[in-house]
Amino acid sequence: MAGSTEAEAVADLIRRAFAQYRDRLTPPATALSVTAEDIAAAMTQGPVLVALVEGVPVGCVTVTGFDDFAYAGRLSVLPDWRGRGIGQALMQAAEEAARGLGRSRLRVETRLANTANRAFYRALGYVEGAERSHPGFTVPTYVQMEKSLI
Ligand SMILES: CC(C)(COP(=O)(O)OP(=O)(O)OC[C@H]1O[C@@H](n2cnc3c(N)ncnc32)[C@H](O)[C@@H]1OP(=O)(O)O)[C@@H](O)C(=O)NCCC(=O)NCCS
């Protein structure tokens, strides 16, 4: 779990992981402008899990408890470290953290247009549910996906 001194390192990691979406998403990904203050705030809501390689952060995910589910957000793996199971390991750790918070479901959200991410989460057992719209949009832009942890 990240401590407050790591907030800037985690924010920088997220911005770098999401940089591939710059000028490619409508609306733009808020992760592109995430700040250390945002991460420090997330740390007050639940665990921020960080994958370290020789002490250097290469991946992360935030976990937040809601009434009857937990939410995993900002899943990030630096480009050079992808395809090695780190994203999957982070999601497994997020599921353990959600259980630790006493929640029996873990939710993620991803853009409808991002078929790669939808396939990634489906492969990990997440089931597509409600399609939602970002504020100001009349058509659905993202989908909620959930996994039962029971
Ligand atoms: C999505 C992301 C976290 C995946 O991280 P990763 O460490 O590369 O994922 P893993 O190596 O654990 O992959 C796990 C499985 O998913 C598959 N997978 C991973 N990324 C995939 C992609 N873009 N498209 C299709 N399959 C993918 C892998 O092939 C692997 O399958 P396998 O076990 O059969 O080989 C990473 O690509 C990323 O940081 N993307 C940018 C930020 C982002 O979009 N985050 C999610 C926001 S909802």
mmCIF file with all atom_site columns, C-alpha atoms and ligand atoms in Angstrom:
data_model
loop_
_atom_site.group_PDB
_atom_site.id
_atom_site.type_symbol
_atom_site.label_atom_id
_atom_site.label_alt_id
_atom_site.label_comp_id
_atom_site.label_asym_id
_atom_site.label_entity_id
_atom_site.label_seq_id
_atom_site.pdbx_PDB_ins_code
_atom_site.Cartn_x
_atom_site.Cartn_y
_atom_site.Cartn_z
_atom_site.occupancy
_atom_site.B_iso_or_equiv
_atom_site.pdbx_formal_charge
_atom_site.auth_seq_id
_atom_site.auth_comp_id
_atom_site.auth_asym_id
_atom_site.auth_atom_id
_atom_site.pdbx_PDB_model_num
ATOM   1   C CA  . MET A 1 1   ? 0.000   0.000   0.000   1.00 0.00 ? 1   MET A CA  1
ATOM   2   C CA  . ALA A 1 2   ? 1.305   3.400   -0.917  1.00 0.00 ? 2   ALA A CA  1
ATOM   3   C CA  . GLY A 1 3   ? 2.115   5.926   1.806   1.00 0.00 ? 3   GLY A CA  1
ATOM   4   C CA  . SER A 1 4   ? 1.544   9.643   1.459   1.00 0.00 ? 4   SER A CA  1
ATOM   5   C CA  . THR A 1 5   ? 5.143   10.330  0.413   1.00 0.00 ? 5   THR A CA  1
ATOM   6   C CA  . GLU A 1 6   ? 4.574   8.101   -2.596  1.00 0.00 ? 6   GLU A CA  1
ATOM   7   C CA  . ALA A 1 7   ? 1.543   10.019  -3.846  1.00 0.00 ? 7   ALA A CA  1
ATOM   8   C CA  . GLU A 1 8   ? 3.472   12.010  -6.450  1.00 0.00 ? 8   GLU A CA  1
ATOM   9   C CA  . ALA A 1 9   ? 5.275   8.894   -7.718  1.00 0.00 ? 9   ALA A CA  1
ATOM   10  C CA  . VAL A 1 10  ? 1.946   7.100   -8.096  1.00 0.00 ? 10  VAL A CA  1
ATOM   11  C CA  . ALA A 1 11  ? 0.332   10.086  -9.844  1.00 0.00 ? 11  ALA A CA  1
ATOM   12  C CA  . ASP A 1 12  ? 3.291   10.274  -12.245 1.00 0.00 ? 12  ASP A CA  1
ATOM   13  C CA  . LEU A 1 13  ? 3.000   6.551   -12.940 1.00 0.00 ? 13  LEU A CA  1
ATOM   14  C CA  . ILE A 1 14  ? -0.722  6.858   -13.755 1.00 0.00 ? 14  ILE A CA  1
ATOM   15  C CA  . ARG A 1 15  ? -0.152  9.822   -16.073 1.00 0.00 ? 15  ARG A CA  1
ATOM   16  C CA  . ARG A 1 16  ? 2.557   7.867   -17.934 1.00 0.00 ? 16  ARG A CA  1
ATOM   17  C CA  . ALA A 1 17  ? 0.446   4.708   -18.196 1.00 0.00 ? 17  ALA A CA  1
ATOM   18  C CA  . PHE A 1 18  ? -2.547  6.621   -19.589 1.00 0.00 ? 18  PHE A CA  1
ATOM   19  C CA  . ALA A 1 19  ? -0.449  8.863   -21.910 1.00 0.00 ? 19  ALA A CA  1
ATOM   20  C CA  . GLN A 1 20  ? -1.356  6.588   -24.832 1.00 0.00 ? 20  GLN A CA  1
ATOM   21  C CA  . TYR A 1 21  ? -4.923  7.927   -24.635 1.00 0.00 ? 21  TYR A CA  1
ATOM   22  C CA  . ARG A 1 22  ? -3.940  11.606  -24.996 1.00 0.00 ? 22  ARG A CA  1
ATOM   23  C CA  . ASP A 1 23  ? -6.054  13.269  -27.737 1.00 0.00 ? 23  ASP A CA  1
ATOM   24  C CA  . ARG A 1 24  ? -7.676  9.883   -28.448 1.00 0.00 ? 24  ARG A CA  1
ATOM   25  C CA  . LEU A 1 25  ? -10.647 9.807   -26.064 1.00 0.00 ? 25  LEU A CA  1
ATOM   26  C CA  . THR A 1 26  ? -13.848 11.830  -25.860 1.00 0.00 ? 26  THR A CA  1
ATOM   27  C CA  . PRO A 1 27  ? -14.159 13.029  -23.169 1.00 0.00 ? 27  PRO A CA  1
ATOM   28  C CA  . PRO A 1 28  ? -10.422 13.014  -22.359 1.00 0.00 ? 28  PRO A CA  1
ATOM   29  C CA  . ALA A 1 29  ? -9.185  10.588  -19.687 1.00 0.00 ? 29  ALA A CA  1
ATOM   30  C CA  . THR A 1 30  ? -9.072  12.355  -16.312 1.00 0.00 ? 30  THR A CA  1
ATOM   31  C CA  . ALA A 1 31  ? -6.159  10.044  -15.426 1.00 0.00 ? 31  ALA A CA  1
ATOM   32  C CA  . LEU A 1 32  ? -3.989  12.152  -17.741 1.00 0.00 ? 32  LEU A CA  1
ATOM   33  C CA  . SER A 1 33  ? -4.133  15.036  -15.293 1.00 0.00 ? 33  SER A CA  1
ATOM   34  C CA  . VAL A 1 34  ? -4.266  13.145  -11.984 1.00 0.00 ? 34  VAL A CA  1
ATOM   35  C CA  . THR A 1 35  ? -2.334  14.906  -9.205  1.00 0.00 ? 35  THR A CA  1
ATOM   36  C CA  . ALA A 1 36  ? -0.525  13.869  -6.037  1.00 0.00 ? 36  ALA A CA  1
ATOM   37  C CA  . GLU A 1 37  ? -3.399  15.500  -4.142  1.00 0.00 ? 37  GLU A CA  1
ATOM   38  C CA  . ASP A 1 38  ? -5.868  13.228  -5.959  1.00 0.00 ? 38  ASP A CA  1
ATOM   39  C CA  . ILE A 1 39  ? -3.833  10.166  -4.943  1.00 0.00 ? 39  ILE A CA  1
ATOM   40  C CA  . ALA A 1 40  ? -3.464  11.383  -1.365  1.00 0.00 ? 40  ALA A CA  1
ATOM   41  C CA  . ALA A 1 41  ? -7.269  11.749  -1.291  1.00 0.00 ? 41  ALA A CA  1
ATOM   42  C CA  . ALA A 1 42  ? -7.700  8.237   -2.731  1.00 0.00 ? 42  ALA A CA  1
ATOM   43  C CA  . MET A 1 43  ? -5.471  6.911   0.060   1.00 0.00 ? 43  MET A CA  1
ATOM   44  C CA  . THR A 1 44  ? -7.957  8.224   2.601   1.00 0.00 ? 44  THR A CA  1
ATOM   45  C CA  . GLN A 1 45  ? -10.770 6.291   0.843   1.00 0.00 ? 45  GLN A CA  1
ATOM   46  C CA  . GLY A 1 46  ? -9.062  2.895   0.637   1.00 0.00 ? 46  GLY A CA  1
ATOM   47  C CA  . PRO A 1 47  ? -5.826  1.132   -0.234  1.00 0.00 ? 47  PRO A CA  1
ATOM   48  C CA  . VAL A 1 48  ? -3.679  2.290   -3.148  1.00 0.00 ? 48  VAL A CA  1
ATOM   49  C CA  . LEU A 1 49  ? -1.786  -0.809  -4.255  1.00 0.00 ? 49  LEU A CA  1
ATOM   50  C CA  . VAL A 1 50  ? 1.562   -0.391  -5.979  1.00 0.00 ? 50  VAL A CA  1
ATOM   51  C CA  . ALA A 1 51  ? 3.649   -2.945  -7.893  1.00 0.00 ? 51  ALA A CA  1
ATOM   52  C CA  . LEU A 1 52  ? 7.336   -2.332  -7.243  1.00 0.00 ? 52  LEU A CA  1
ATOM   53  C CA  . VAL A 1 53  ? 10.349  -3.587  -9.193  1.00 0.00 ? 53  VAL A CA  1
ATOM   54  C CA  . GLU A 1 54  ? 13.548  -3.021  -7.230  1.00 0.00 ? 54  GLU A CA  1
ATOM   55  C CA  . GLY A 1 55  ? 11.742  -0.336  -5.279  1.00 0.00 ? 55  GLY A CA  1
ATOM   56  C CA  . VAL A 1 56  ? 10.490  1.520   -8.359  1.00 0.00 ? 56  VAL A CA  1
ATOM   57  C CA  . PRO A 1 57  ? 6.711   1.784   -8.934  1.00 0.00 ? 57  PRO A CA  1
ATOM   58  C CA  . VAL A 1 58  ? 5.726   0.171   -12.244 1.00 0.00 ? 58  VAL A CA  1
ATOM   59  C CA  . GLY A 1 59  ? 2.013   -0.400  -11.648 1.00 0.00 ? 59  GLY A CA  1
ATOM   60  C CA  . CYS A 1 60  ? -0.836  0.586   -9.364  1.00 0.00 ? 60  CYS A CA  1
ATOM   61  C CA  . VAL A 1 61  ? -4.559  0.363   -8.665  1.00 0.00 ? 61  VAL A CA  1
ATOM   62  C CA  . THR A 1 62  ? -6.806  2.202   -6.205  1.00 0.00 ? 62  THR A CA  1
ATOM   63  C CA  . VAL A 1 63  ? -9.492  0.419   -4.196  1.00 0.00 ? 63  VAL A CA  1
ATOM   64  C CA  . THR A 1 64  ? -12.478 2.237   -2.686  1.00 0.00 ? 64  THR A CA  1
ATOM   65  C CA  . GLY A 1 65  ? -15.286 0.775   -0.596  1.00 0.00 ? 65  GLY A CA  1
ATOM   66  C CA  . PHE A 1 66  ? -18.861 1.764   -1.400  1.00 0.00 ? 66  PHE A CA  1
ATOM   67  C CA  . ASP A 1 67  ? -22.067 0.584   0.283   1.00 0.00 ? 67  ASP A CA  1
ATOM   68  C CA  . ASP A 1 68  ? -22.280 -2.890  -1.189  1.00 0.00 ? 68  ASP A CA  1
ATOM   69  C CA  . PHE A 1 69  ? -19.287 -3.150  -3.494  1.00 0.00 ? 69  PHE A CA  1
ATOM   70  C CA  . ALA A 1 70  ? -15.693 -2.023  -3.854  1.00 0.00 ? 70  ALA A CA  1
ATOM   71  C CA  . TYR A 1 71  ? -14.380 -0.100  -6.835  1.00 0.00 ? 71  TYR A CA  1
ATOM   72  C CA  . ALA A 1 72  ? -10.968 -0.567  -8.443  1.00 0.00 ? 72  ALA A CA  1
ATOM   73  C CA  . GLY A 1 73  ? -9.725  2.474   -10.326 1.00 0.00 ? 73  GLY A CA  1
ATOM   74  C CA  . ARG A 1 74  ? -6.737  3.898   -12.163 1.00 0.00 ? 74  ARG A CA  1
ATOM   75  C CA  . LEU A 1 75  ? -5.321  0.470   -12.993 1.00 0.00 ? 75  LEU A CA  1
ATOM   76  C CA  . SER A 1 76  ? -1.955  1.305   -14.510 1.00 0.00 ? 76  SER A CA  1
ATOM   77  C CA  . VAL A 1 77  ? 1.125   -0.566  -15.682 1.00 0.00 ? 77  VAL A CA  1
ATOM   78  C CA  . LEU A 1 78  ? 3.996   1.346   -17.305 1.00 0.00 ? 78  LEU A CA  1
ATOM   79  C CA  . PRO A 1 79  ? 4.313   0.492   -21.010 1.00 0.00 ? 79  PRO A CA  1
ATOM   80  C CA  . ASP A 1 80  ? 7.727   -1.191  -20.668 1.00 0.00 ? 80  ASP A CA  1
ATOM   81  C CA  . TRP A 1 81  ? 6.364   -3.541  -18.012 1.00 0.00 ? 81  TRP A CA  1
ATOM   82  C CA  . ARG A 1 82  ? 3.188   -4.741  -19.745 1.00 0.00 ? 82  ARG A CA  1
ATOM   83  C CA  . GLY A 1 83  ? 2.413   -8.277  -20.793 1.00 0.00 ? 83  GLY A CA  1
ATOM   84  C CA  . ARG A 1 84  ? 4.130   -9.830  -17.758 1.00 0.00 ? 84  ARG A CA  1
ATOM   85  C CA  . GLY A 1 85  ? 1.093   -10.406 -15.562 1.00 0.00 ? 85  GLY A CA  1
ATOM   86  C CA  . ILE A 1 86  ? 1.490   -7.263  -13.450 1.00 0.00 ? 86  ILE A CA  1
ATOM   87  C CA  . GLY A 1 87  ? -1.973  -5.925  -14.343 1.00 0.00 ? 87  GLY A CA  1
ATOM   88  C CA  . GLN A 1 88  ? -3.537  -9.264  -13.503 1.00 0.00 ? 88  GLN A CA  1
ATOM   89  C CA  . ALA A 1 89  ? -1.594  -9.459  -10.222 1.00 0.00 ? 89  ALA A CA  1
ATOM   90  C CA  . LEU A 1 90  ? -2.719  -5.948  -9.299  1.00 0.00 ? 90  LEU A CA  1
ATOM   91  C CA  . MET A 1 91  ? -6.354  -6.904  -9.914  1.00 0.00 ? 91  MET A CA  1
ATOM   92  C CA  . GLN A 1 92  ? -5.931  -10.037 -7.769  1.00 0.00 ? 92  GLN A CA  1
ATOM   93  C CA  . ALA A 1 93  ? -4.491  -7.847  -5.024  1.00 0.00 ? 93  ALA A CA  1
ATOM   94  C CA  . ALA A 1 94  ? -7.405  -5.414  -5.459  1.00 0.00 ? 94  ALA A CA  1
ATOM   95  C CA  . GLU A 1 95  ? -9.828  -8.323  -5.034  1.00 0.00 ? 95  GLU A CA  1
ATOM   96  C CA  . GLU A 1 96  ? -8.092  -9.351  -1.813  1.00 0.00 ? 96  GLU A CA  1
ATOM   97  C CA  . ALA A 1 97  ? -8.236  -5.756  -0.608  1.00 0.00 ? 97  ALA A CA  1
ATOM   98  C CA  . ALA A 1 98  ? -11.957 -5.593  -1.438  1.00 0.00 ? 98  ALA A CA  1
ATOM   99  C CA  . ARG A 1 99  ? -12.531 -8.762  0.580   1.00 0.00 ? 99  ARG A CA  1
ATOM   100 C CA  . GLY A 1 100 ? -10.544 -7.172  3.382   1.00 0.00 ? 100 GLY A CA  1
ATOM   101 C CA  . LEU A 1 101 ? -12.954 -4.237  3.271   1.00 0.00 ? 101 LEU A CA  1
ATOM   102 C CA  . GLY A 1 102 ? -15.802 -6.738  3.677   1.00 0.00 ? 102 GLY A CA  1
ATOM   103 C CA  . ARG A 1 103 ? -17.135 -6.302  0.128   1.00 0.00 ? 103 ARG A CA  1
ATOM   104 C CA  . SER A 1 104 ? -18.309 -9.274  -1.961  1.00 0.00 ? 104 SER A CA  1
ATOM   105 C CA  . ARG A 1 105 ? -18.174 -7.562  -5.376  1.00 0.00 ? 105 ARG A CA  1
ATOM   106 C CA  . LEU A 1 106 ? -15.446 -5.602  -7.129  1.00 0.00 ? 106 LEU A CA  1
ATOM   107 C CA  . ARG A 1 107 ? -16.410 -3.123  -9.849  1.00 0.00 ? 107 ARG A CA  1
ATOM   108 C CA  . VAL A 1 108 ? -14.308 -1.568  -12.587 1.00 0.00 ? 108 VAL A CA  1
ATOM   109 C CA  . GLU A 1 109 ? -15.284 0.864   -15.324 1.00 0.00 ? 109 GLU A CA  1
ATOM   110 C CA  . THR A 1 110 ? -13.833 1.186   -18.797 1.00 0.00 ? 110 THR A CA  1
ATOM   111 C CA  . ARG A 1 111 ? -14.621 3.041   -21.985 1.00 0.00 ? 111 ARG A CA  1
ATOM   112 C CA  . LEU A 1 112 ? -17.026 1.216   -24.259 1.00 0.00 ? 112 LEU A CA  1
ATOM   113 C CA  . ALA A 1 113 ? -14.671 1.941   -27.151 1.00 0.00 ? 113 ALA A CA  1
ATOM   114 C CA  . ASN A 1 114 ? -11.726 0.295   -25.364 1.00 0.00 ? 114 ASN A CA  1
ATOM   115 C CA  . THR A 1 115 ? -12.262 -3.269  -26.521 1.00 0.00 ? 115 THR A CA  1
ATOM   116 C CA  . ALA A 1 116 ? -8.785  -4.291  -25.321 1.00 0.00 ? 116 ALA A CA  1
ATOM   117 C CA  . ASN A 1 117 ? -9.514  -3.304  -21.728 1.00 0.00 ? 117 ASN A CA  1
ATOM   118 C CA  . ARG A 1 118 ? -12.945 -4.919  -21.871 1.00 0.00 ? 118 ARG A CA  1
ATOM   119 C CA  . ALA A 1 119 ? -11.279 -8.164  -23.033 1.00 0.00 ? 119 ALA A CA  1
ATOM   120 C CA  . PHE A 1 120 ? -8.638  -7.841  -20.295 1.00 0.00 ? 120 PHE A CA  1
ATOM   121 C CA  . TYR A 1 121 ? -11.264 -7.563  -17.546 1.00 0.00 ? 121 TYR A CA  1
ATOM   122 C CA  . ARG A 1 122 ? -13.500 -10.257 -19.067 1.00 0.00 ? 122 ARG A CA  1
ATOM   123 C CA  . ALA A 1 123 ? -10.527 -12.640 -19.038 1.00 0.00 ? 123 ALA A CA  1
ATOM   124 C CA  . LEU A 1 124 ? -10.176 -11.968 -15.303 1.00 0.00 ? 124 LEU A CA  1
ATOM   125 C CA  . GLY A 1 125 ? -13.834 -12.855 -14.667 1.00 0.00 ? 125 GLY A CA  1
ATOM   126 C CA  . TYR A 1 126 ? -15.484 -9.434  -14.808 1.00 0.00 ? 126 TYR A CA  1
ATOM   127 C CA  . VAL A 1 127 ? -18.989 -9.347  -16.300 1.00 0.00 ? 127 VAL A CA  1
ATOM   128 C CA  . GLU A 1 128 ? -20.243 -6.377  -18.281 1.00 0.00 ? 128 GLU A CA  1
ATOM   129 C CA  . GLY A 1 129 ? -23.219 -4.586  -16.763 1.00 0.00 ? 129 GLY A CA  1
ATOM   130 C CA  . ALA A 1 130 ? -24.663 -1.107  -17.006 1.00 0.00 ? 130 ALA A CA  1
ATOM   131 C CA  . GLU A 1 131 ? -23.527 1.231   -19.749 1.00 0.00 ? 131 GLU A CA  1
ATOM   132 C CA  . ARG A 1 132 ? -23.191 4.824   -18.519 1.00 0.00 ? 132 ARG A CA  1
ATOM   133 C CA  . SER A 1 133 ? -22.591 8.264   -19.997 1.00 0.00 ? 133 SER A CA  1
ATOM   134 C CA  . HIS A 1 134 ? -20.006 10.803  -18.914 1.00 0.00 ? 134 HIS A CA  1
ATOM   135 C CA  . PRO A 1 135 ? -21.595 14.107  -17.838 1.00 0.00 ? 135 PRO A CA  1
ATOM   136 C CA  . GLY A 1 136 ? -22.804 16.048  -20.866 1.00 0.00 ? 136 GLY A CA  1
ATOM   137 C CA  . PHE A 1 137 ? -22.997 12.982  -23.124 1.00 0.00 ? 137 PHE A CA  1
ATOM   138 C CA  . THR A 1 138 ? -26.324 11.586  -24.309 1.00 0.00 ? 138 THR A CA  1
ATOM   139 C CA  . VAL A 1 139 ? -24.951 8.251   -25.510 1.00 0.00 ? 139 VAL A CA  1
ATOM   140 C CA  . PRO A 1 140 ? -23.215 5.667   -23.302 1.00 0.00 ? 140 PRO A CA  1
ATOM   141 C CA  . THR A 1 141 ? -19.440 6.162   -23.121 1.00 0.00 ? 141 THR A CA  1
ATOM   142 C CA  . TYR A 1 142 ? -18.325 3.631   -20.513 1.00 0.00 ? 142 TYR A CA  1
ATOM   143 C CA  . VAL A 1 143 ? -19.363 0.284   -19.091 1.00 0.00 ? 143 VAL A CA  1
ATOM   144 C CA  . GLN A 1 144 ? -19.395 -0.991  -15.531 1.00 0.00 ? 144 GLN A CA  1
ATOM   145 C CA  . MET A 1 145 ? -17.974 -4.487  -15.046 1.00 0.00 ? 145 MET A CA  1
ATOM   146 C CA  . GLU A 1 146 ? -18.178 -6.520  -11.863 1.00 0.00 ? 146 GLU A CA  1
ATOM   147 C CA  . LYS A 1 147 ? -16.781 -9.711  -10.385 1.00 0.00 ? 147 LYS A CA  1
ATOM   148 C CA  . SER A 1 148 ? -18.287 -11.639 -7.517  1.00 0.00 ? 148 SER A CA  1
ATOM   149 C CA  . LEU A 1 149 ? -15.695 -12.287 -4.813  1.00 0.00 ? 149 LEU A CA  1
ATOM   150 C CA  . ILE A 1 150 ? -17.689 -14.979 -3.011  1.00 0.00 ? 150 ILE A CA  1
HETATM 151 C C1  . LIG B 2 .   ? -4.590  -2.626  -18.941 1.00 0.00 ? 1   LIG B C1  1
HETATM 152 C C2  . LIG B 2 .   ? -3.189  -2.793  -18.334 1.00 0.00 ? 1   LIG B C2  1
HETATM 153 C C3  . LIG B 2 .   ? -3.221  -2.396  -16.863 1.00 0.00 ? 1   LIG B C3  1
HETATM 154 C C4  . LIG B 2 .   ? -2.788  -4.285  -18.463 1.00 0.00 ? 1   LIG B C4  1
HETATM 155 O O1  . LIG B 2 .   ? -1.558  -4.448  -17.748 1.00 0.00 ? 1   LIG B O1  1
HETATM 156 P P1  . LIG B 2 .   ? -0.565  -5.698  -18.083 1.00 0.00 ? 1   LIG B P1  1
HETATM 157 O O2  . LIG B 2 .   ? 0.398   -5.774  -16.969 1.00 0.00 ? 1   LIG B O2  1
HETATM 158 O O3  . LIG B 2 .   ? -0.044  -5.569  -19.452 1.00 0.00 ? 1   LIG B O3  1
HETATM 159 O O4  . LIG B 2 .   ? -1.582  -6.933  -18.038 1.00 0.00 ? 1   LIG B O4  1
HETATM 160 P P2  . LIG B 2 .   ? -1.170  -8.469  -17.826 1.00 0.00 ? 1   LIG B P2  1
HETATM 161 O O5  . LIG B 2 .   ? 0.217   -8.677  -18.352 1.00 0.00 ? 1   LIG B O5  1
HETATM 162 O O6  . LIG B 2 .   ? -1.456  -8.839  -16.418 1.00 0.00 ? 1   LIG B O6  1
HETATM 163 O O7  . LIG B 2 .   ? -2.200  -9.198  -18.778 1.00 0.00 ? 1   LIG B O7  1
HETATM 164 C C5  . LIG B 2 .   ? -3.114  -10.123 -18.266 1.00 0.00 ? 1   LIG B C5  1
HETATM 165 C C6  . LIG B 2 .   ? -3.825  -10.777 -19.432 1.00 0.00 ? 1   LIG B C6  1
HETATM 166 O O8  . LIG B 2 .   ? -4.571  -9.805  -20.166 1.00 0.00 ? 1   LIG B O8  1
HETATM 167 C C7  . LIG B 2 .   ? -4.115  -9.735  -21.504 1.00 0.00 ? 1   LIG B C7  1
HETATM 168 N N1  . LIG B 2 .   ? -4.034  -8.348  -21.895 1.00 0.00 ? 1   LIG B N1  1
HETATM 169 C C8  . LIG B 2 .   ? -3.388  -7.359  -21.253 1.00 0.00 ? 1   LIG B C8  1
HETATM 170 N N2  . LIG B 2 .   ? -3.539  -6.199  -21.906 1.00 0.00 ? 1   LIG B N2  1
HETATM 171 C C9  . LIG B 2 .   ? -4.300  -6.490  -22.987 1.00 0.00 ? 1   LIG B C9  1
HETATM 172 C C10 . LIG B 2 .   ? -4.765  -5.733  -24.062 1.00 0.00 ? 1   LIG B C10 1
HETATM 173 N N3  . LIG B 2 .   ? -4.508  -4.425  -24.171 1.00 0.00 ? 1   LIG B N3  1
HETATM 174 N N4  . LIG B 2 .   ? -5.509  -6.346  -24.997 1.00 0.00 ? 1   LIG B N4  1
HETATM 175 C C11 . LIG B 2 .   ? -5.778  -7.658  -24.926 1.00 0.00 ? 1   LIG B C11 1
HETATM 176 N N5  . LIG B 2 .   ? -5.346  -8.447  -23.928 1.00 0.00 ? 1   LIG B N5  1
HETATM 177 C C12 . LIG B 2 .   ? -4.613  -7.849  -22.980 1.00 0.00 ? 1   LIG B C12 1
HETATM 178 C C13 . LIG B 2 .   ? -2.736  -10.360 -21.490 1.00 0.00 ? 1   LIG B C13 1
HETATM 179 O O9  . LIG B 2 .   ? -2.433  -10.944 -22.737 1.00 0.00 ? 1   LIG B O9  1
HETATM 180 C C14 . LIG B 2 .   ? -2.847  -11.395 -20.407 1.00 0.00 ? 1   LIG B C14 1
HETATM 181 O O10 . LIG B 2 .   ? -3.447  -12.563 -20.895 1.00 0.00 ? 1   LIG B O10 1
HETATM 182 P P3  . LIG B 2 .   ? -2.681  -13.974 -20.714 1.00 0.00 ? 1   LIG B P3  1
HETATM 183 O O11 . LIG B 2 .   ? -2.590  -14.183 -19.228 1.00 0.00 ? 1   LIG B O11 1
HETATM 184 O O12 . LIG B 2 .   ? -3.582  -14.938 -21.405 1.00 0.00 ? 1   LIG B O12 1
HETATM 185 O O13 . LIG B 2 .   ? -1.361  -13.792 -21.355 1.00 0.00 ? 1   LIG B O13 1
HETATM 186 C C15 . LIG B 2 .   ? -2.143  -1.925  -19.104 1.00 0.00 ? 1   LIG B C15 1
HETATM 187 O O14 . LIG B 2 .   ? -2.234  -2.232  -20.485 1.00 0.00 ? 1   LIG B O14 1
HETATM 188 C C16 . LIG B 2 .   ? -2.298  -0.428  -18.915 1.00 0.00 ? 1   LIG B C16 1
HETATM 189 O O15 . LIG B 2 .   ? -1.753  0.151   -17.971 1.00 0.00 ? 1   LIG B O15 1
HETATM 190 N N6  . LIG B 2 .   ? -3.031  0.253   -19.844 1.00 0.00 ? 1   LIG B N6  1
HETATM 191 C C17 . LIG B 2 .   ? -3.181  1.715   -19.813 1.00 0.00 ? 1   LIG B C17 1
HETATM 192 C C18 . LIG B 2 .   ? -4.052  2.186   -18.685 1.00 0.00 ? 1   LIG B C18 1
HETATM 193 C C19 . LIG B 2 .   ? -5.436  1.558   -18.744 1.00 0.00 ? 1   LIG B C19 1
HETATM 194 O O16 . LIG B 2 .   ? -6.094  1.500   -19.781 1.00 0.00 ? 1   LIG B O16 1
HETATM 195 N N7  . LIG B 2 .   ? -5.896  1.089   -17.562 1.00 0.00 ? 1   LIG B N7  1
HETATM 196 C C20 . LIG B 2 .   ? -7.200  0.465   -17.406 1.00 0.00 ? 1   LIG B C20 1
HETATM 197 C C21 . LIG B 2 .   ? -8.236  1.518   -17.257 1.00 0.00 ? 1   LIG B C21 1
HETATM 198 S S1  . LIG B 2 .   ? -9.882  0.836   -17.165 1.00 0.00 ? 1   LIG B S1  1
#
